[in-house]
């Protein structure tokens, strides 16, 4: 459907996107996830045709499109600031691509109605854009991008400006519409939760480069590097030294402790410093001096912060024997677990396979 | 508790000050124009419409009014396309001439009209178009065009920079995008600017004075000439005509654009 081959974009000395390659299949929902400035918009704009890559090729439906101006590409886009036409009604906005793309006159009103209904805006077609709420404008933008049934839908953080409740509703709505129409979609976001909720596949970008392309569960379970581990979820990083590494396992020294964990590193990493990563929800808390069920590692610690959030409790603890590290811990079962007090001495622990080791570059 | 009332006092003082000094003379002129006497007086010496009748019966007045209208139309017709395109080009594209254009935009605030008028007079005399009416409209356009550009530029700058990209994405080629999206979206600014140009040209005095001769006087020049002899109540009636034209312009603006939009965009 869409393929990018080694696509690079430079603005003077700034490299906004570097050697970006990926493919998107019919009906697939792909999310490009990355912090602000990581090059997400740049990639999207090159696909839409608003700018040309400095190097590399973009193929749409198997054809290279460097010669194809944006209005000849069958792509619908929802812009970050929506870019609805202010002088038209909601229906006028949705009809615009139909008129431009030569749909039969008689068919246009029916189609507009159908797409107004699809985004649940029945009867609001006659409203001007400034007479609609933020969420309604969002829906008009989606309908405008979809009404001509493009081969590809591009979403540039269209939900970023909405409040949380509306954003979560719209995420599900996007997913529903996308599945209903079966249109291949590339969504761009800096919100990891949105990426995990909505996508078939996630591409994590940083500094203009693709860090990992994987299914959401895999990006979460097996982050390719330290950046991905830190960007998806809340992760504790502990400085360590690699003692042994082979067959997907590594033995490391963290402060006064030796522990084992998962690692993609090979023998060349031995002796190097590395980051041992532990997700906040995978660190367990138990009574001081006692073992914790299911935990392979046990380390003494002191509670320094307790935040009760209803469905979970967030702790911060200091672990002097882990090189003085401070860790963040989520307890997702506060009803059945004892809530700790600030200053309390506890034992923290984790399963061996929950520790991930990422050697630092030499 | 005394603080808000002190502020209210301050605000109301300003409001009343403005009302008295801006609105009162207008009201006085309007009332005076209905006098039945032979001299401008306040309070008026009886009430009648005789001075309005005399306005319509005096050819020199109606002719001058029509000439002013003609000048204003010429000025507006030229400035609509020129000002609109200039403003869009300036706001949307990086122009090589951006520096000089910005200086030009500040000229009306810095150069006295008498200087621009003198310049026009010399140039028009040189190319032998002095003594015709249309160059007056052209001159009014050249001098006031920055106001038109300001008005449209305010509209363009309010637009999302992705608007044209969105149109392309919908399948519109560049020229169609310009006609169906860019232009209509800046229409409030274009209308505002056009009406501003119309009223400025209609009222234009100094430049008119320097460019017209006795055969083609415009209304402001005619009024000026009359003031120098006897001040008769028909001048008050003309003043009321000006007030009416201004009100009509504001009414048109309100119908087409909406006054809140206009006041907010400035
Ligand atoms: N038109 C441009 N000119 C110069 N630099 C740009 C331009 N567009 C983007 N950049 C730069 O490219 C980088 C990536 O930008 P962008 O693709 O907008 O990131 P994101 O959408 O992930 O926030 C940033 O450093 C940004 O400053
Ligand atoms: Mg962006």
XYZ file of C-alpha atoms and ligand atoms in Angstrom:
656
model
C 0.000 0.000 0.000
C 2.606 2.496 1.174
C 6.312 1.916 1.330
C 9.124 4.193 2.437
C 12.651 3.241 1.399
C 15.510 5.013 3.136
C 13.625 8.305 3.262
C 15.684 11.227 4.547
C 14.705 14.873 4.923
C 17.131 17.679 5.748
C 16.312 21.315 6.436
C 19.672 23.018 6.033
C 21.771 21.456 8.778
C 18.805 19.920 10.636
C 18.054 16.316 9.732
C 14.347 15.939 10.464
C 14.085 12.336 9.224
C 16.919 9.936 8.539
C 16.813 6.683 6.614
C 13.179 5.974 7.470
C 11.884 2.722 5.961
C 8.628 0.930 6.602
C 5.690 -0.567 4.757
C 1.994 -0.393 5.442
C -0.509 -2.979 4.271
C -4.127 -2.696 3.177
C -6.407 -1.997 6.131
C -3.579 -1.747 8.640
C -3.475 0.860 11.415
C 0.065 2.050 12.007
C 1.084 4.568 14.645
C 4.261 6.595 14.535
C 5.121 7.312 18.153
C 7.811 9.720 19.237
C 8.545 12.815 21.302
C 7.993 16.287 19.889
C 10.588 17.098 17.224
C 11.349 13.466 16.396
C 10.332 13.918 12.742
C 6.822 12.436 12.761
C 5.120 15.327 10.990
C 7.928 15.512 8.461
C 7.394 11.854 7.499
C 3.645 12.391 7.183
C 4.048 15.519 5.053
C 6.360 13.730 2.673
C 3.817 10.943 2.243
C 1.040 13.509 1.651
C 3.280 15.213 -0.897
C 3.599 18.638 0.764
C 7.373 18.237 0.756
C 9.887 16.136 -1.126
C 12.365 13.790 0.548
C 16.038 14.805 0.330
C 16.824 11.154 -0.359
C 14.989 7.852 -0.605
C 11.729 6.882 -2.283
C 8.083 6.780 -1.290
C 5.827 4.304 -3.068
C 2.031 4.460 -3.056
C 0.283 1.399 -4.412
C 3.632 0.172 -5.745
C 4.411 3.366 -7.716
C 7.102 5.913 -6.782
C 5.335 9.231 -6.213
C 8.071 11.855 -6.263
C 6.512 13.363 -9.419
C 2.947 13.231 -8.111
C 1.652 16.541 -6.635
C -0.424 16.257 -3.435
C -3.781 16.832 -5.146
C -3.227 13.792 -7.375
C -2.600 11.450 -4.445
C -5.504 9.519 -3.024
C -4.726 10.413 0.581
C -7.024 11.836 3.249
C -5.374 13.766 6.050
C -6.552 15.063 9.408
C -4.290 17.957 10.345
C -2.978 18.753 13.793
C -4.879 22.071 13.872
C -7.633 20.525 11.674
C -7.375 23.174 8.893
C -11.118 23.136 8.252
C -12.347 25.687 5.718
C -13.759 28.485 7.898
C -16.032 29.949 5.213
C -17.905 26.680 4.618
C -20.421 24.716 6.638
C -19.642 21.285 8.053
C -21.376 19.714 5.055
C -19.497 22.068 2.704
C -16.188 20.896 4.139
C -17.123 17.251 3.681
C -18.416 17.859 0.145
C -15.289 19.773 -0.915
C -13.062 16.755 -1.692
C -15.998 15.107 -3.495
C -16.396 18.136 -5.775
C -12.660 18.380 -6.348
C -12.350 14.715 -7.172
C -15.204 14.773 -9.656
C -17.852 12.712 -7.887
C -21.210 12.857 -9.727
C -23.214 15.883 -8.516
C -26.237 13.807 -7.620
C -24.246 11.485 -5.417
C -22.536 14.171 -3.312
C -25.388 15.071 -0.875
C -26.040 11.399 -0.125
C -22.406 10.770 0.540
C -22.126 13.835 2.791
C -25.102 12.580 4.802
C -23.558 9.141 5.087
C -20.291 10.486 6.427
C -22.004 12.954 8.768
C -23.808 9.933 10.194
C -20.593 7.922 10.357
C -19.003 10.534 12.627
C -22.277 11.029 14.523
C -23.043 14.548 13.385
C -26.561 13.945 12.016
C -28.365 17.211 11.413
C -25.355 19.423 12.074
C -24.297 19.698 8.425
C -25.598 23.261 8.093
C -23.533 24.615 10.972
C -20.589 26.818 10.214
C -17.273 25.588 11.540
C -17.073 28.193 14.306
C -20.497 27.107 15.538
C -19.208 23.616 16.368
C -17.436 22.437 19.521
C -13.850 21.164 19.440
C -14.913 17.524 19.379
C -17.451 18.180 16.625
C -14.865 20.012 14.525
C -12.619 17.000 14.971
C -15.351 14.796 13.558
C -15.886 17.082 10.573
C -12.168 16.871 9.834
C -12.308 13.074 9.966
C -15.348 12.991 7.685
C -13.673 15.371 5.221
C -10.589 13.159 5.095
C -12.649 10.013 4.544
C -15.611 11.081 2.406
C -13.862 10.352 -0.907
C -12.670 6.969 0.375
C -8.942 7.542 0.019
C -6.476 4.680 -0.257
C -4.673 6.012 2.767
C -5.603 8.063 5.834
C -3.020 10.219 7.630
C -3.612 11.543 11.141
C -1.221 14.168 12.511
C -1.893 14.225 16.253
C -5.490 15.317 15.696
C -6.413 14.395 19.263
C -3.568 16.169 21.038
C -5.558 19.315 21.808
C -8.602 17.558 23.292
C -9.156 16.995 26.983
C -8.520 13.516 28.249
C -12.047 12.122 28.359
C -12.911 13.322 24.850
C -9.538 12.138 23.571
C -10.128 8.614 24.819
C -13.617 8.565 23.288
C -12.249 9.796 19.977
C -9.479 7.171 19.987
C -12.056 4.418 20.108
C -14.147 6.258 17.535
C -11.201 6.498 15.132
C -10.571 2.817 15.537
C -14.229 1.967 14.907
C -14.431 4.099 11.742
C -11.108 2.849 10.483
C -12.167 -0.768 10.898
C -15.582 -0.082 9.390
C -14.026 1.394 6.233
C -10.930 -0.790 6.254
C -8.740 2.122 5.166
C -4.974 1.887 5.701
C -4.079 4.496 8.310
C -0.950 6.154 9.622
C -1.480 7.915 12.920
C 1.121 10.159 14.504
C 1.254 10.788 18.230
C 3.513 11.463 21.184
C 1.010 9.742 23.488
C 2.200 6.179 24.120
C -1.154 5.155 25.531
C -2.909 6.226 22.333
C -0.369 4.319 20.275
C -0.911 1.131 22.247
C -4.709 1.440 22.273
C -5.268 2.153 18.613
C -2.656 0.438 16.523
C -1.949 -2.825 14.791
C 1.668 -1.783 14.653
C 3.807 0.917 16.259
C 6.861 2.669 14.882
C 8.853 4.427 17.577
C 10.878 7.398 16.340
C 13.509 9.534 18.013
C 15.847 12.102 16.520
C 14.483 11.442 13.032
C 15.320 7.740 13.177
C 13.133 4.671 13.536
C 13.982 3.059 16.879
C 11.630 0.106 16.649
C 8.792 -1.181 14.505
C 6.648 -3.769 16.241
C 3.191 -4.768 17.407
C 2.143 -2.743 20.479
C 2.564 -5.695 22.866
C 6.031 -6.434 21.493
C 7.167 -2.830 21.721
C 6.055 -2.945 25.339
C 7.418 -6.407 26.207
C 10.591 -6.353 24.150
C 11.746 -2.785 23.633
C 14.581 -2.705 21.111
C 16.663 -0.217 23.048
C 16.841 2.011 26.067
C 14.941 4.827 24.351
C 11.938 2.654 23.547
C 11.970 1.112 27.019
C 11.872 4.608 28.540
C 9.313 6.060 26.145
C 6.685 3.339 26.393
C 5.591 2.955 29.996
C 7.309 4.209 33.133
C 10.675 2.538 33.467
C 13.434 2.618 36.090
C 16.961 2.628 34.719
C 19.776 1.319 36.942
C 23.419 1.796 35.957
C 25.183 -1.576 35.857
C 28.189 -3.455 34.493
C 27.803 -6.452 32.198
C 29.478 -9.617 33.600
C 28.222 -12.150 31.070
C 25.983 -12.014 28.006
C 24.833 -14.773 25.665
C 21.687 -16.415 24.232
C 19.365 -13.534 25.111
C 20.446 -13.502 28.743
C 22.850 -11.254 30.615
C 24.394 -11.269 34.057
C 25.039 -7.806 35.463
C 26.298 -6.109 38.586
C 24.039 -3.369 39.960
C 25.578 -1.702 43.015
C 26.215 -4.541 45.499
C 24.018 -7.049 43.665
C 24.509 -9.539 40.880
C 21.401 -10.152 38.862
C 20.293 -11.776 35.658
C 18.023 -10.366 33.002
C 17.004 -10.441 29.365
C 19.311 -8.863 26.814
C 19.883 -8.899 23.095
C 23.580 -8.205 23.697
C 26.333 -10.704 22.905
C 29.783 -11.343 24.341
C 31.145 -8.031 23.030
C 29.171 -6.249 25.771
C 31.015 -7.918 28.641
C 32.780 -5.399 30.855
C 30.821 -2.461 29.448
C 28.448 -0.263 31.403
C 24.788 -0.804 30.668
C 21.324 0.263 31.747
C 19.227 -2.280 33.555
C 15.561 -1.439 32.977
C 12.678 -2.334 35.279
C 9.109 -1.266 34.589
C 7.391 0.491 37.490
C 4.546 -2.053 37.553
C 6.911 -5.028 37.662
C 8.693 -4.080 40.870
C 7.068 -5.780 43.876
C 7.016 -4.553 47.480
C 7.149 -6.792 50.573
C 7.851 -6.705 54.320
C 11.383 -5.789 55.371
C 13.630 -8.824 55.657
C 11.079 -11.235 54.154
C 10.842 -12.969 50.804
C 8.299 -11.946 48.142
C 6.305 -14.580 46.260
C 7.391 -14.946 42.610
C 10.342 -12.561 43.014
C 13.814 -13.822 42.067
C 15.676 -10.767 43.317
C 15.258 -9.153 46.747
C 16.704 -5.777 47.720
C 16.159 -3.657 50.872
C 14.676 -0.187 50.345
C 13.056 2.784 52.097
C 9.773 4.361 50.987
C 10.188 8.089 50.193
C 6.902 8.915 48.496
C 3.363 7.503 48.445
C 0.695 8.757 46.038
C -2.744 7.162 46.126
C -4.405 7.425 42.703
C -7.456 5.220 43.305
C -6.832 2.399 40.852
C -3.160 2.304 41.767
C -0.620 3.510 44.304
C 2.582 5.152 43.087
C 5.632 4.728 45.329
C 9.117 6.126 45.195
C 11.750 4.143 47.111
C 15.469 4.522 47.733
C 17.593 1.390 47.398
C 21.091 2.127 48.797
C 22.501 -1.255 47.775
C 21.496 -0.676 44.119
C 24.110 2.075 43.883
C 21.805 4.493 45.740
C 19.181 4.340 43.019
C 15.686 5.742 43.464
C 12.888 3.660 41.890
C 9.307 4.347 40.969
C 6.841 1.531 41.676
C 3.168 1.072 40.715
C 0.960 -1.125 42.867
C -2.076 -1.899 40.714
C -3.936 -3.791 43.414
C -4.226 -1.325 46.290
C -7.353 -3.006 47.706
C -5.529 -6.239 48.495
C -2.081 -4.907 49.284
C -1.053 -3.048 52.381
C -0.366 0.625 51.675
C 3.153 1.562 52.825
C 4.037 4.699 54.769
C 6.737 7.226 53.983
C 9.952 6.252 55.798
C 8.951 2.578 56.089
C 11.690 0.017 55.458
C 10.611 -2.582 52.907
C 11.950 -5.244 50.586
C 11.585 -4.741 46.865
C 11.892 -7.529 44.346
C 11.373 -8.533 40.734
C 11.292 -11.560 38.483
C 14.455 -12.341 36.628
C 12.826 -12.062 33.187
C 11.411 -8.613 33.977
C 14.860 -7.052 34.064
C 16.072 -5.850 30.649
C 19.704 -4.967 29.980
C 20.701 -2.387 27.353
C 24.474 -1.943 26.931
C 25.489 1.670 26.344
C 27.310 2.521 23.147
C 31.054 2.213 23.578
C -15.045 48.341 48.210
C -13.950 51.829 47.173
C -11.537 50.508 44.550
C -14.019 49.218 41.986
C -16.113 52.344 42.267
C -13.044 54.518 41.745
C -12.292 52.549 38.624
C -15.875 52.758 37.459
C -15.701 56.506 37.920
C -12.553 56.658 35.819
C -14.020 54.529 33.037
C -17.276 56.444 32.956
C -15.422 59.757 32.890
C -13.606 58.602 29.778
C -16.784 57.287 28.191
C -18.603 60.572 28.772
C -15.627 62.613 27.652
C -15.639 60.681 24.382
C -19.372 60.943 23.954
C -19.336 64.681 24.528
C -16.415 65.496 22.292
C -17.061 63.005 19.506
C -20.791 62.634 19.375
C -21.978 66.042 20.484
C -20.663 68.024 17.493
C -22.236 65.440 15.218
C -25.576 65.774 16.923
C -25.331 69.574 16.822
C -24.633 69.515 13.078
C -27.509 67.149 12.421
C -29.941 69.341 14.322
C -28.597 72.530 12.758
C -29.101 71.108 9.259
C -32.846 71.123 9.784
C -33.009 74.844 10.384
C -35.575 76.973 8.602
C -33.406 80.095 8.863
C -30.734 81.412 6.528
C -27.688 80.931 8.727
C -26.219 77.960 10.570
C -27.389 78.304 14.143
C -27.826 76.197 17.222
C -30.479 75.820 18.412
C -31.947 76.014 14.899
C -34.240 78.821 13.866
C -37.360 76.717 13.230
C -37.394 73.324 11.520
C -37.539 72.518 7.814
C -36.067 70.363 5.079
C -35.432 73.341 2.803
C -31.643 73.000 2.901
C -31.818 69.366 1.903
C -34.101 70.347 -0.966
C -31.592 72.992 -1.975
C -28.830 70.369 -1.941
C -30.670 68.251 -4.462
C -31.609 71.224 -6.571
C -28.124 72.693 -6.759
C -26.279 71.036 -9.644
C -22.844 71.912 -8.297
C -23.585 69.861 -5.169
C -25.047 66.805 -6.864
C -22.281 66.861 -9.483
C -19.597 67.082 -6.823
C -21.240 64.269 -4.867
C -21.297 62.052 -7.952
C -17.663 62.917 -8.700
C -16.659 61.915 -5.163
C -18.572 58.679 -5.607
C -16.767 58.059 -8.909
C -13.377 58.688 -7.285
C -14.249 56.333 -4.441
C -15.371 53.601 -6.847
C -12.206 53.906 -8.974
C -10.059 53.725 -5.859
C -11.921 50.676 -4.496
C -11.927 48.833 -7.818
C -8.150 49.207 -8.160
C -7.303 48.443 -4.556
C -9.411 45.273 -4.238
C -7.271 43.026 -6.470
C -3.972 44.831 -5.886
C -4.278 45.042 -2.111
C -5.626 41.510 -1.720
C -2.943 39.853 -3.822
C -0.204 41.950 -2.216
C -1.363 41.053 1.293
C -1.659 37.323 0.548
C 1.718 37.268 -1.172
C 3.345 39.054 1.740
C 1.825 36.878 4.417
C 2.171 33.533 2.634
C 5.396 33.685 0.661
C 8.891 34.893 1.411
C 9.310 37.886 -0.867
C 12.578 39.367 -1.917
C 11.078 42.842 -1.631
C 9.741 42.347 1.893
C 11.873 45.199 3.286
C 10.792 47.943 0.872
C 7.172 46.794 1.087
C 7.191 47.120 4.860
C 8.478 50.677 4.542
C 5.692 51.399 2.049
C 3.146 50.054 4.542
C 4.287 52.612 7.103
C 4.249 55.578 4.710
C 0.657 56.698 5.364
C 1.534 57.096 9.037
C 4.655 59.138 8.400
C 4.352 61.168 5.164
C 1.994 64.156 5.295
C -0.708 63.992 2.628
C 0.374 67.381 1.364
C 3.725 65.861 0.360
C 2.192 62.843 -1.419
C -0.318 65.157 -3.059
C 2.397 67.454 -4.324
C 4.294 64.499 -5.748
C 1.209 63.192 -7.518
C 0.470 66.652 -8.878
C 3.933 66.910 -10.427
C 3.858 63.394 -11.885
C 0.311 63.654 -13.234
C 1.140 67.076 -14.717
C 4.170 65.593 -16.405
C 2.216 62.753 -18.044
C -0.665 65.140 -18.835
C -3.499 63.482 -16.988
C -4.104 66.373 -14.610
C -7.622 67.775 -14.974
C -9.269 64.354 -15.321
C -11.167 62.673 -12.547
C -9.951 59.080 -12.587
C -6.370 59.975 -11.591
C -7.806 61.342 -8.331
C -9.209 57.889 -7.583
C -5.908 56.334 -8.564
C -4.038 58.725 -6.280
C -6.350 57.962 -3.361
C -5.674 54.274 -3.986
C -1.898 54.680 -4.144
C -1.842 56.661 -0.921
C -4.291 54.592 1.113
C -3.468 51.111 -0.209
C -1.464 50.201 2.920
C -4.707 50.299 4.926
C -6.203 47.758 2.535
C -3.106 45.588 2.843
C -3.222 45.794 6.646
C -6.869 44.744 6.647
C -6.334 41.719 4.380
C -3.053 40.734 6.036
C -4.850 40.581 9.401
C -7.244 38.057 7.844
C -4.493 36.024 6.184
C -2.492 35.822 9.387
C -5.521 34.421 11.191
C -5.673 31.517 8.747
C -4.208 28.142 9.499
C -1.065 27.754 7.389
C -2.227 24.240 6.534
C -5.437 25.455 4.884
C -3.978 25.294 1.382
C -2.385 21.919 2.124
C -5.768 20.656 3.244
C -7.308 21.810 -0.042
C -4.562 20.072 -2.036
C -5.154 16.990 0.048
C -8.831 17.180 -0.926
C -7.772 17.096 -4.578
C -7.731 20.792 -5.489
C -4.970 21.993 -7.853
C -3.142 25.189 -6.759
C -5.212 27.708 -8.745
C -8.502 26.130 -7.668
C -7.240 26.155 -4.082
C -6.588 29.873 -4.332
C -10.035 30.651 -5.737
C -12.109 28.287 -3.600
C -10.233 28.353 -0.299
C -7.654 31.114 0.169
C -9.703 33.948 -1.303
C -13.034 33.163 0.408
C -11.267 32.580 3.710
C -9.736 36.077 3.635
C -12.973 37.668 2.368
C -13.744 39.387 5.711
C -10.447 41.238 5.418
C -11.039 42.040 1.750
C -14.496 43.494 2.458
C -13.242 45.463 5.434
C -10.335 46.819 3.413
C -12.515 47.604 0.398
C -15.028 49.587 2.451
C -12.190 51.382 4.200
C -10.698 52.343 0.841
C -14.107 53.485 -0.386
C -14.730 55.742 2.575
C -11.176 57.104 2.624
C -11.387 58.022 -1.078
C -14.884 59.427 -0.700
C -13.673 61.702 2.099
C -10.255 62.460 0.598
C -9.638 66.195 0.711
C -6.032 67.371 0.534
C -4.954 65.208 -2.378
C -8.178 66.027 -4.221
C -7.584 69.704 -3.643
C -4.216 69.499 -5.339
C -5.315 67.332 -8.270
C -8.664 68.847 -9.306
C -9.439 72.079 -11.100
C -12.624 74.161 -10.988
C -14.409 71.925 -13.523
C -14.078 68.718 -11.573
C -14.228 69.596 -7.881
C -15.115 66.768 -5.534
C -17.479 67.205 -2.625
C -14.884 67.917 0.105
C -13.212 70.502 -2.100
C -16.558 72.130 -2.873
C -17.367 72.316 0.834
C -13.970 73.849 1.499
C -14.511 76.469 -1.202
C -17.951 77.308 0.217
C -16.667 77.683 3.759
C -14.322 80.384 2.578
C -17.252 82.557 1.478
C -20.525 82.304 3.464
C -21.378 79.468 5.816
C -24.916 78.524 4.866
C -26.992 75.696 6.383
C -26.638 73.595 3.229
C -23.101 72.838 4.443
C -24.612 71.306 7.560
C -26.846 69.260 5.277
C -23.744 68.047 3.393
C -22.153 67.123 6.683
C -25.198 64.990 7.372
C -24.774 63.352 3.967
C -21.253 62.379 5.042
C -22.541 60.979 8.297
C -25.138 58.947 6.416
C -22.521 57.545 3.986
C -20.325 56.552 6.949
C -23.253 54.857 8.702
C -24.228 53.002 5.532
C -20.649 51.764 5.187
C -20.625 50.511 8.752
C -24.018 48.887 8.196
C -22.743 47.100 5.056
C -19.676 45.965 6.984
C -21.874 44.616 9.742
C -24.114 42.767 7.287
C -21.261 41.251 5.305
C -18.606 40.606 7.904
C -20.071 41.205 11.344
C -18.748 44.013 13.473
C -17.355 41.781 16.212
C -15.142 40.041 13.681
C -13.976 43.408 12.419
C -13.261 44.832 15.857
C -11.501 41.664 16.998
C -9.331 41.318 13.914
C -7.796 44.737 14.479
N 10.082 23.525 7.525
C 11.083 23.263 8.390
N 12.222 23.981 8.359
C 13.235 23.712 9.215
N 13.201 22.750 10.159
C 12.092 22.003 10.240
C 10.974 22.215 9.373
N 10.006 21.321 9.688
C 10.505 20.582 10.714
N 11.758 20.991 11.040
C 12.599 20.394 12.087
O 12.619 19.005 11.909
C 12.530 18.330 13.141
C 11.361 17.379 13.148
O 10.173 18.129 13.094
P 8.727 17.467 13.034
O 8.690 16.509 11.912
O 7.738 18.577 13.012
O 8.652 16.694 14.414
P 7.382 16.102 15.199
O 6.208 16.167 14.297
O 7.795 14.719 15.556
O 7.223 16.946 16.415
C 12.470 19.391 14.216
O 13.757 19.554 14.750
C 12.023 20.610 13.465
O 12.560 21.764 14.067
Mg 4.277 17.228 14.672
